[in-house]
Short mmCIF file of C-alpha atoms and ligand atoms in Angstrom, two decimals:
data_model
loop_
_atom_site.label_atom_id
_atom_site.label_comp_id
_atom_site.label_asym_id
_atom_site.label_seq_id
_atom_site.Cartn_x
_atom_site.Cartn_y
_atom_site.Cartn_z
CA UNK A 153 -46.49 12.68 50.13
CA UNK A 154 -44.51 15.43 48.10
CA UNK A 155 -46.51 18.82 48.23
CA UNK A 156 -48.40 19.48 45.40
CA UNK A 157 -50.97 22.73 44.36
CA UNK A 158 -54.35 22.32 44.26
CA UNK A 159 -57.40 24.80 43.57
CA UNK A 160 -59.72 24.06 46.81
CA UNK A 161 -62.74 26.28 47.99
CA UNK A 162 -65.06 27.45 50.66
CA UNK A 163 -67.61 29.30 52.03
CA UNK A 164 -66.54 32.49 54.19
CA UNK A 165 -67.74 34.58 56.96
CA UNK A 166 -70.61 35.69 55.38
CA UNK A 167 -71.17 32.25 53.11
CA UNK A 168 -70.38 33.64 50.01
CA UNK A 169 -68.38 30.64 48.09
CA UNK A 170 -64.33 31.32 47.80
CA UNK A 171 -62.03 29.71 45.19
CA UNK A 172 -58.34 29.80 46.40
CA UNK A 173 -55.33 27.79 45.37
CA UNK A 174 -54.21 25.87 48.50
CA UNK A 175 -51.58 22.75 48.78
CA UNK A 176 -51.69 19.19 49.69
CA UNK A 177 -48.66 18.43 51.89
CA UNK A 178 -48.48 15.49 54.26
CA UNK A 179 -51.51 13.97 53.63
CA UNK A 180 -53.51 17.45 54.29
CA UNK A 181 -54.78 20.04 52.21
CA UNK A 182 -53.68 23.09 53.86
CA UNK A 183 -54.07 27.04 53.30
CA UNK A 184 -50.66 27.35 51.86
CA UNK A 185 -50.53 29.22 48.03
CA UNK A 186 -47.23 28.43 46.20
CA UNK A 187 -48.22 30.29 43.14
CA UNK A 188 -47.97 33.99 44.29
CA UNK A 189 -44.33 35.26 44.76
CA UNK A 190 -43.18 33.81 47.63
CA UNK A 191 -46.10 31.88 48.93
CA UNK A 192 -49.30 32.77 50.77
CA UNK A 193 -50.23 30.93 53.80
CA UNK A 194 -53.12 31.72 56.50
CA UNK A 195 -53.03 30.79 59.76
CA UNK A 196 -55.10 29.72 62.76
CA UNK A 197 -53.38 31.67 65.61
CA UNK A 198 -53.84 29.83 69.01
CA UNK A 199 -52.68 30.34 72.06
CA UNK A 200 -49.99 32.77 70.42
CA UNK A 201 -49.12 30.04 67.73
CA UNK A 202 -49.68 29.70 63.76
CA UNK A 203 -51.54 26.49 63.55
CA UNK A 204 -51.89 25.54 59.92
CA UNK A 205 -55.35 25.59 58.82
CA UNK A 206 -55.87 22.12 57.45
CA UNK A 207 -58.92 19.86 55.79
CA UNK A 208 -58.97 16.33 54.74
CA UNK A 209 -60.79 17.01 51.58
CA UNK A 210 -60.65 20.28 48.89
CA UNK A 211 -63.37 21.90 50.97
CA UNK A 212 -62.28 24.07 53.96
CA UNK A 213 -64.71 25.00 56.66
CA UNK A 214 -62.96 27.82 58.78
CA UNK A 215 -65.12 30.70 57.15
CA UNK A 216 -62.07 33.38 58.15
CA UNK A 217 -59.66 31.67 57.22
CA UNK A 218 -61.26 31.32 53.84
CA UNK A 219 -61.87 34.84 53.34
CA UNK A 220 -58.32 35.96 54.59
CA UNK A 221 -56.84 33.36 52.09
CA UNK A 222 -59.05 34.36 49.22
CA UNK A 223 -58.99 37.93 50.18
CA UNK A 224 -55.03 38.23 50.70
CA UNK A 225 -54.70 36.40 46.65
CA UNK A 226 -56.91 38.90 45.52
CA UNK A 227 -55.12 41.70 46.85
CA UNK A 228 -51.33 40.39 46.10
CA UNK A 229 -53.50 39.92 42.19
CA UNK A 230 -54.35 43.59 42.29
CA UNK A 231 -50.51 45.01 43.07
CA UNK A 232 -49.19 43.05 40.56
CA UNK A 233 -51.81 42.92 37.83
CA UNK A 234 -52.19 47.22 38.36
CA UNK A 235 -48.70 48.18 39.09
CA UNK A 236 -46.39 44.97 38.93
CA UNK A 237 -45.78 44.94 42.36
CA UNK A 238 -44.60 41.54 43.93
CA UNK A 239 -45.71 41.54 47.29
CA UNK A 240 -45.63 44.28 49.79
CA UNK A 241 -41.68 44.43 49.22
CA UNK A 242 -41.62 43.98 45.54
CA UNK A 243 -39.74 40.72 45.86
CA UNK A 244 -42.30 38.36 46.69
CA UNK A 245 -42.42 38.36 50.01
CA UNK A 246 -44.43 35.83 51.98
CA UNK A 247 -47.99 36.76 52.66
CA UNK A 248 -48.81 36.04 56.03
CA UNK A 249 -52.68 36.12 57.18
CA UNK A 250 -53.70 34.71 61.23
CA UNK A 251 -57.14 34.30 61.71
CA UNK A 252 -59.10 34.05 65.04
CA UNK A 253 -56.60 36.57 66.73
CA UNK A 254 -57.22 37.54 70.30
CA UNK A 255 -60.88 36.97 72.04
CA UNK A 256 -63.60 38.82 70.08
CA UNK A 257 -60.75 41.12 69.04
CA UNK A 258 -62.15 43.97 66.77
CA UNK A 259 -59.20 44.88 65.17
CA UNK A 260 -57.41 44.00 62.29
CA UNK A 261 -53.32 44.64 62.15
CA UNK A 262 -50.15 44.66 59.85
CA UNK A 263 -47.13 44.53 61.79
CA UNK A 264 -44.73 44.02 59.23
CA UNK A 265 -44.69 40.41 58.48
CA UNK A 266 -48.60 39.70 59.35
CA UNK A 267 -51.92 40.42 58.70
CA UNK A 268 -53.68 39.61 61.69
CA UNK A 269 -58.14 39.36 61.96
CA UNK A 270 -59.83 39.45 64.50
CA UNK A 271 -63.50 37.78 65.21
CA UNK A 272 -65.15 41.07 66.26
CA UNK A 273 -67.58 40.94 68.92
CA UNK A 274 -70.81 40.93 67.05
CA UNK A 275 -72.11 44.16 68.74
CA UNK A 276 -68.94 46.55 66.75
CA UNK A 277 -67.62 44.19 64.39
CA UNK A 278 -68.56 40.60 62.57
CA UNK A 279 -65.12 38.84 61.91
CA UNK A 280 -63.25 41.46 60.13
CA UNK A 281 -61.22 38.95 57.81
CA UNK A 282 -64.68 38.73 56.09
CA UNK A 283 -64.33 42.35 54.11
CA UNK A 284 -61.84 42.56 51.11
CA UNK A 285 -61.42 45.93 52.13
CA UNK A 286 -59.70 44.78 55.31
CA UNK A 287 -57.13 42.07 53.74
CA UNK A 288 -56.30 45.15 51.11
CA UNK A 289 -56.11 47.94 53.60
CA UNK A 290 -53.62 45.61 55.99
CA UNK A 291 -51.49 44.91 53.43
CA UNK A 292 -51.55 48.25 51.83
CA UNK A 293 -50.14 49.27 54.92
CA UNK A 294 -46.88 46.74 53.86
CA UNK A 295 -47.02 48.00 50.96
CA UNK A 296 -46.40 52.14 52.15
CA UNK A 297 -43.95 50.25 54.61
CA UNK A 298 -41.88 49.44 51.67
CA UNK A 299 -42.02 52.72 49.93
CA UNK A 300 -42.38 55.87 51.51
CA UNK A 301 -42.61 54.63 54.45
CA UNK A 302 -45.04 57.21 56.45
CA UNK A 303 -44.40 57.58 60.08
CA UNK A 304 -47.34 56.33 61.73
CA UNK A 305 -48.72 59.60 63.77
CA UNK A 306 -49.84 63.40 62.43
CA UNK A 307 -50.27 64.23 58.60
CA UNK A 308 -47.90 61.82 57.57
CA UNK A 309 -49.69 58.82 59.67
CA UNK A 310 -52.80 60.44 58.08
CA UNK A 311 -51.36 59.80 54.72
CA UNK A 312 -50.46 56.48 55.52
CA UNK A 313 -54.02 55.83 56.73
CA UNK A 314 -55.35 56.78 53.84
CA UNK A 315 -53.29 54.91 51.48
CA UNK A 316 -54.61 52.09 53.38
CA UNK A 317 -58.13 52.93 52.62
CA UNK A 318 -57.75 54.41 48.83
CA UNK A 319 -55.91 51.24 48.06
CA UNK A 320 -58.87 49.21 50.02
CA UNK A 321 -61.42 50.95 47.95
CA UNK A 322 -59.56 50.37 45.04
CA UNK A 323 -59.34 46.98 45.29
CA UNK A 324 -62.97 46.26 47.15
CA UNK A 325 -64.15 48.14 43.95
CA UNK A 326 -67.88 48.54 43.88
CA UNK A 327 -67.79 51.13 46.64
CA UNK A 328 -65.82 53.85 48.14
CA UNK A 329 -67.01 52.68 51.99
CA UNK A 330 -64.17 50.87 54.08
CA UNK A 331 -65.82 47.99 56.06
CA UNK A 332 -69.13 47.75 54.69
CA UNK A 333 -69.07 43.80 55.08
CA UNK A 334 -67.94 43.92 58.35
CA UNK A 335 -70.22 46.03 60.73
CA UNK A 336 -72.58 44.72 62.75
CA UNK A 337 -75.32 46.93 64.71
CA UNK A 338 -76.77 48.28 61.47
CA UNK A 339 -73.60 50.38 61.24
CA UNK A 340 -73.25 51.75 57.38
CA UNK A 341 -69.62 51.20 57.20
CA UNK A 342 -66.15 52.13 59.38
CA UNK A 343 -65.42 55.03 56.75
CA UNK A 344 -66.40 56.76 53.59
CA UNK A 345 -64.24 58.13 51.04
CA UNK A 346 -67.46 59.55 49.07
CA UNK A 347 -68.30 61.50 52.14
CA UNK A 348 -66.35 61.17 55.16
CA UNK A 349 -68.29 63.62 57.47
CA UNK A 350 -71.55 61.82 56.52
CA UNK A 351 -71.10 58.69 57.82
CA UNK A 352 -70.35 58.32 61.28
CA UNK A 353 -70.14 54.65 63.09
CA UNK A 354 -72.55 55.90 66.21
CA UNK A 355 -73.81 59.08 67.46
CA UNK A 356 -71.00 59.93 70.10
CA UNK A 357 -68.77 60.21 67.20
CA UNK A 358 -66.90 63.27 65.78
CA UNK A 359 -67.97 63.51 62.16
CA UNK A 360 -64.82 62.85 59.98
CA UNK A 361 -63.30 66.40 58.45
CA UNK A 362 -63.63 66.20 54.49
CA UNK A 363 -61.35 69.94 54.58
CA UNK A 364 -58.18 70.26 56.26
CA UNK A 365 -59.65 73.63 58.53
CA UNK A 366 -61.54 70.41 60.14
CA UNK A 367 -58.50 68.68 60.73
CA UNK A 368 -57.64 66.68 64.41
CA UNK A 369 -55.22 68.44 66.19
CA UNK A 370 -55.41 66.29 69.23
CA UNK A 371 -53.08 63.30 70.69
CA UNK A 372 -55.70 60.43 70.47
CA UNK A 373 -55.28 57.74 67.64
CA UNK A 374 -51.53 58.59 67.27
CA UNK A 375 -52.74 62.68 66.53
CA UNK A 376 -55.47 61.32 64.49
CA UNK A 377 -54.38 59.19 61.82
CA UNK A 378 -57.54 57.28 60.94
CA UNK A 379 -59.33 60.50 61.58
CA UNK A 380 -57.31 63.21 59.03
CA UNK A 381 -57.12 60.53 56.41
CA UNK A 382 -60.18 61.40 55.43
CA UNK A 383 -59.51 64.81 54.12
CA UNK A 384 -56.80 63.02 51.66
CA UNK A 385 -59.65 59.95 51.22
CA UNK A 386 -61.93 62.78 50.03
CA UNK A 387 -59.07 64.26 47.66
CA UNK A 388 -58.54 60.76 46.16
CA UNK A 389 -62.42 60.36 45.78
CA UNK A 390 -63.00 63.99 43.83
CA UNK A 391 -59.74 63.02 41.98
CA UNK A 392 -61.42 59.50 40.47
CA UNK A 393 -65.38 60.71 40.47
CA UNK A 394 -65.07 64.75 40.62
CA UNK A 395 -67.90 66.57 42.13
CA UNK A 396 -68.40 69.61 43.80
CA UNK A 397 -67.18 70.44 47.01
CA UNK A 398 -66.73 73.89 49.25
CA UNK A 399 -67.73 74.86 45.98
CA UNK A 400 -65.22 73.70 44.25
CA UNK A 401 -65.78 71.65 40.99
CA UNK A 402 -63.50 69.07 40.21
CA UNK A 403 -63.55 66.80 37.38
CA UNK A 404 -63.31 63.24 37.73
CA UNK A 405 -60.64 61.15 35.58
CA UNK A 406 -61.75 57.65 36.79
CA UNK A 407 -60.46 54.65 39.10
CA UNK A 408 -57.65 53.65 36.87
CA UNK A 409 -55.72 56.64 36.23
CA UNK A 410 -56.08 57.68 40.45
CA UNK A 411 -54.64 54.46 41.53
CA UNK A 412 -51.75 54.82 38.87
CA UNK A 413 -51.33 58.81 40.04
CA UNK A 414 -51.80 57.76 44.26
CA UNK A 415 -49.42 54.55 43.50
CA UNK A 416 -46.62 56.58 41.77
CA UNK A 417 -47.01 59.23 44.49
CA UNK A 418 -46.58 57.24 47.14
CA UNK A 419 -43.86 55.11 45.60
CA UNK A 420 -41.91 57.61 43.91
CA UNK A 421 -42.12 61.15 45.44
CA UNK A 422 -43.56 61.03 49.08
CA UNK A 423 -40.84 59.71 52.15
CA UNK A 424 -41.62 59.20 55.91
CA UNK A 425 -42.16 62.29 57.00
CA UNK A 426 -44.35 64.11 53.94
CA UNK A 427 -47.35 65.79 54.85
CA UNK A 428 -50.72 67.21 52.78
CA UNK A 429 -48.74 69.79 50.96
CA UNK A 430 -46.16 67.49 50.55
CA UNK A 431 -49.06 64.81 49.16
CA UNK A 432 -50.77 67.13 46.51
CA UNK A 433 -46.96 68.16 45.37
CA UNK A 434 -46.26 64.35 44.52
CA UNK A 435 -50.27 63.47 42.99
CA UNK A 436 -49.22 66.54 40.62
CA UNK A 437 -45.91 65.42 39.76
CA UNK A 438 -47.28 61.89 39.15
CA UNK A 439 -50.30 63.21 37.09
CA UNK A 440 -47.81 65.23 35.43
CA UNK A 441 -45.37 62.17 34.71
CA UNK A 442 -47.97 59.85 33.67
CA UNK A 443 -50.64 62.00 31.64
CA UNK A 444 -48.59 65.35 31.10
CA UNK A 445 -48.62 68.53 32.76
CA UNK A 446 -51.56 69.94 31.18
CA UNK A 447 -53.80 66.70 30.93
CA UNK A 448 -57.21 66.38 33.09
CA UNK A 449 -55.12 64.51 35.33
CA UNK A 450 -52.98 67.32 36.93
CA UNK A 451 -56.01 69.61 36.65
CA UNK A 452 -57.99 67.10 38.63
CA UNK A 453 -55.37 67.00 41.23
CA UNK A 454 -55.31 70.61 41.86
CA UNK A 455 -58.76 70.86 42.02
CA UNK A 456 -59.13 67.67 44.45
CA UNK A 457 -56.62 69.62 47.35
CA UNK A 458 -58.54 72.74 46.45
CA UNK A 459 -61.35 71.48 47.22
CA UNK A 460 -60.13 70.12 50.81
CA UNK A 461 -58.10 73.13 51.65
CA UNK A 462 -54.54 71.77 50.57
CA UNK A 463 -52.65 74.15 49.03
C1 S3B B 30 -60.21 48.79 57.40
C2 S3B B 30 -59.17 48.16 58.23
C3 S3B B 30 -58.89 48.92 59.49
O1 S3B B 30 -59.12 50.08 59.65
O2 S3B B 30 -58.31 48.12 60.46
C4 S3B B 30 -58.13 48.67 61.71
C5 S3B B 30 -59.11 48.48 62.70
C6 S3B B 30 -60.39 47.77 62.39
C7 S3B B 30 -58.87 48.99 63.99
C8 S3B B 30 -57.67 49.66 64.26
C9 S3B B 30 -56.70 49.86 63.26
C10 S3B B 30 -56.92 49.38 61.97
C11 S3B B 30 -55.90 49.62 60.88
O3 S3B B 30 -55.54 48.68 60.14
O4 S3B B 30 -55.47 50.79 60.77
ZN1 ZN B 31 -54.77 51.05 58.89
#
């Protein structure tokens, strides 16, 4: 009964069919990947405990844990395929997904060494391990853990916010809406990078600012941190796709070179406590590093904060 790796599949949240490698150990195929730095394993979490997720043939049939599985591969692919990054520490660390967390939790959580899902309760949220954008937001947020770092309240828990997303959107890459998949009640998405003020979850809520005069300056949500990261959301947006905003124009240099100028950024200039200015000082110096000081890159950048009122 030695473990061995297999390639099993399954249908997720939504149905859509999910290819994952997956491992037959004593005499059950169970959601653990042995291919991807240190392993990555999903979990049922019950009554407070990881309960493997097993099946008695290649097929699995927990739709969650599918997509968290699938999802978590694709995302630990992405870090190391775009910036040869091995896991959220860059050593392979384990990554760990629980499914089912809480009762009609709607939530979704990194706390270091997890991911945790929960099912929603079908009014807010269908089971949020059903959006890529989730599985690569949570462990995005491992990955700024590992790096700079940014304490989780104010402009820097802003910034780490909105790492979250940019890397979501990066990797959930036919949009630039967080949680698309996920909503229930007709709900558009949970945020926009494209346009945060524009879409808003209900009608009691604030729009999200898209300049920094419309920042938060409250105490709720830790001073705000999944509310400003929208003004650094839009930067990143205007940065890859340019546009015009405040009447500002800003030209566009694409998905590929933002992610390399936001990953270098965040991994080689920001630290804990680095706010906006701080964050369009390091996207410069990174556009500078990778594409030269006087490349589209760095003239992108300045125009981005510009254009949201970070000087
Ligand atoms: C897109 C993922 C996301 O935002 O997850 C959260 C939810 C749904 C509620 C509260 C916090 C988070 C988070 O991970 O920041
Ligand atoms: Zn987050």
């Amino acid at each position: 009964n030695a473990a061995h790796e297999v390639t099993a599949f399954g249908y997720g949240v939504f149905g859509g069919k999910q290819m994952f490698e997956a491992s037959y150990i004593d005499g059950l195929f169970r959601l653990h990947d042995q291919t991807r730095g240190q392993g990555v394993i999903t979990y049922d979490y019950d009554n407070n405990v990881n309960e493997d997720v097993t099946s008695v043939s290649k097929m699995f049939r927990d739709g969650a844990a599918v997509d968290a599985h699938a999802n978590s591969q694709k995302t630990y692919d992405y870090f190391k395929n775009t910036f040869n990054r091995n896991s959220v520490d860059d050593n392979g660390q384990r990554l760990l997904s629980r499914v089912h967390v809480g009762d009609n939790w709607n939530n979704a959580s990194w706390n270091g060494v997890y991911m945790s899902y929960g099912d929603g309760d079908g009014i807010r949220f269908h089971p949020l391990a059903g959006g890529l954008d989730v599985a690569a937001h949570e462990m995005s947020h491992g990955v700024i853990q590992h790096t700079a770092s940014l304490i989780y309240r104010n402009e820097s828990g802003a910034l780490n916010e909105s790492f979250a997303d940019i890397f979501g959107a990066m990797v959930d890459r036919d949009d630039w809406i967080i949680g698309e998949d996920i909503m229930a009640n007709g709900a558009i998405g949970l945020r926009s990078l494209e346009d945060p003020a524009a879409l808003i979850e209900n009608r009691t809520q604030e729009p999200y600012p898209d300049h920094w005069s419309k920042r938060y300056t409250g105490t709720l949500d830790n001073g705000g941190v999944h509310i400003n990261s929208s003004i650094n959301n839009k930067a990143a947006y205007l940065v890859s796709e340019g546009g015009e905003h405040y009447g500002v124009q800003v030209t566009g240099v694409g998905r590929e070179a933002t992610e390399q100028i936001y990953y270098r950024a965040l991994s080689h200039y920001l630290t804990a406590s680095s706010n906006f200015a701080m964050m369009r000082q390091a996207a410069i110096q990174a556009a500078t590093d990778l594409y030269g000081s006087n490349s589209d890159a760095v003239k992108a950048v300045q125009q981005a904060y510009n254009a949201v009122g970070v000087y």
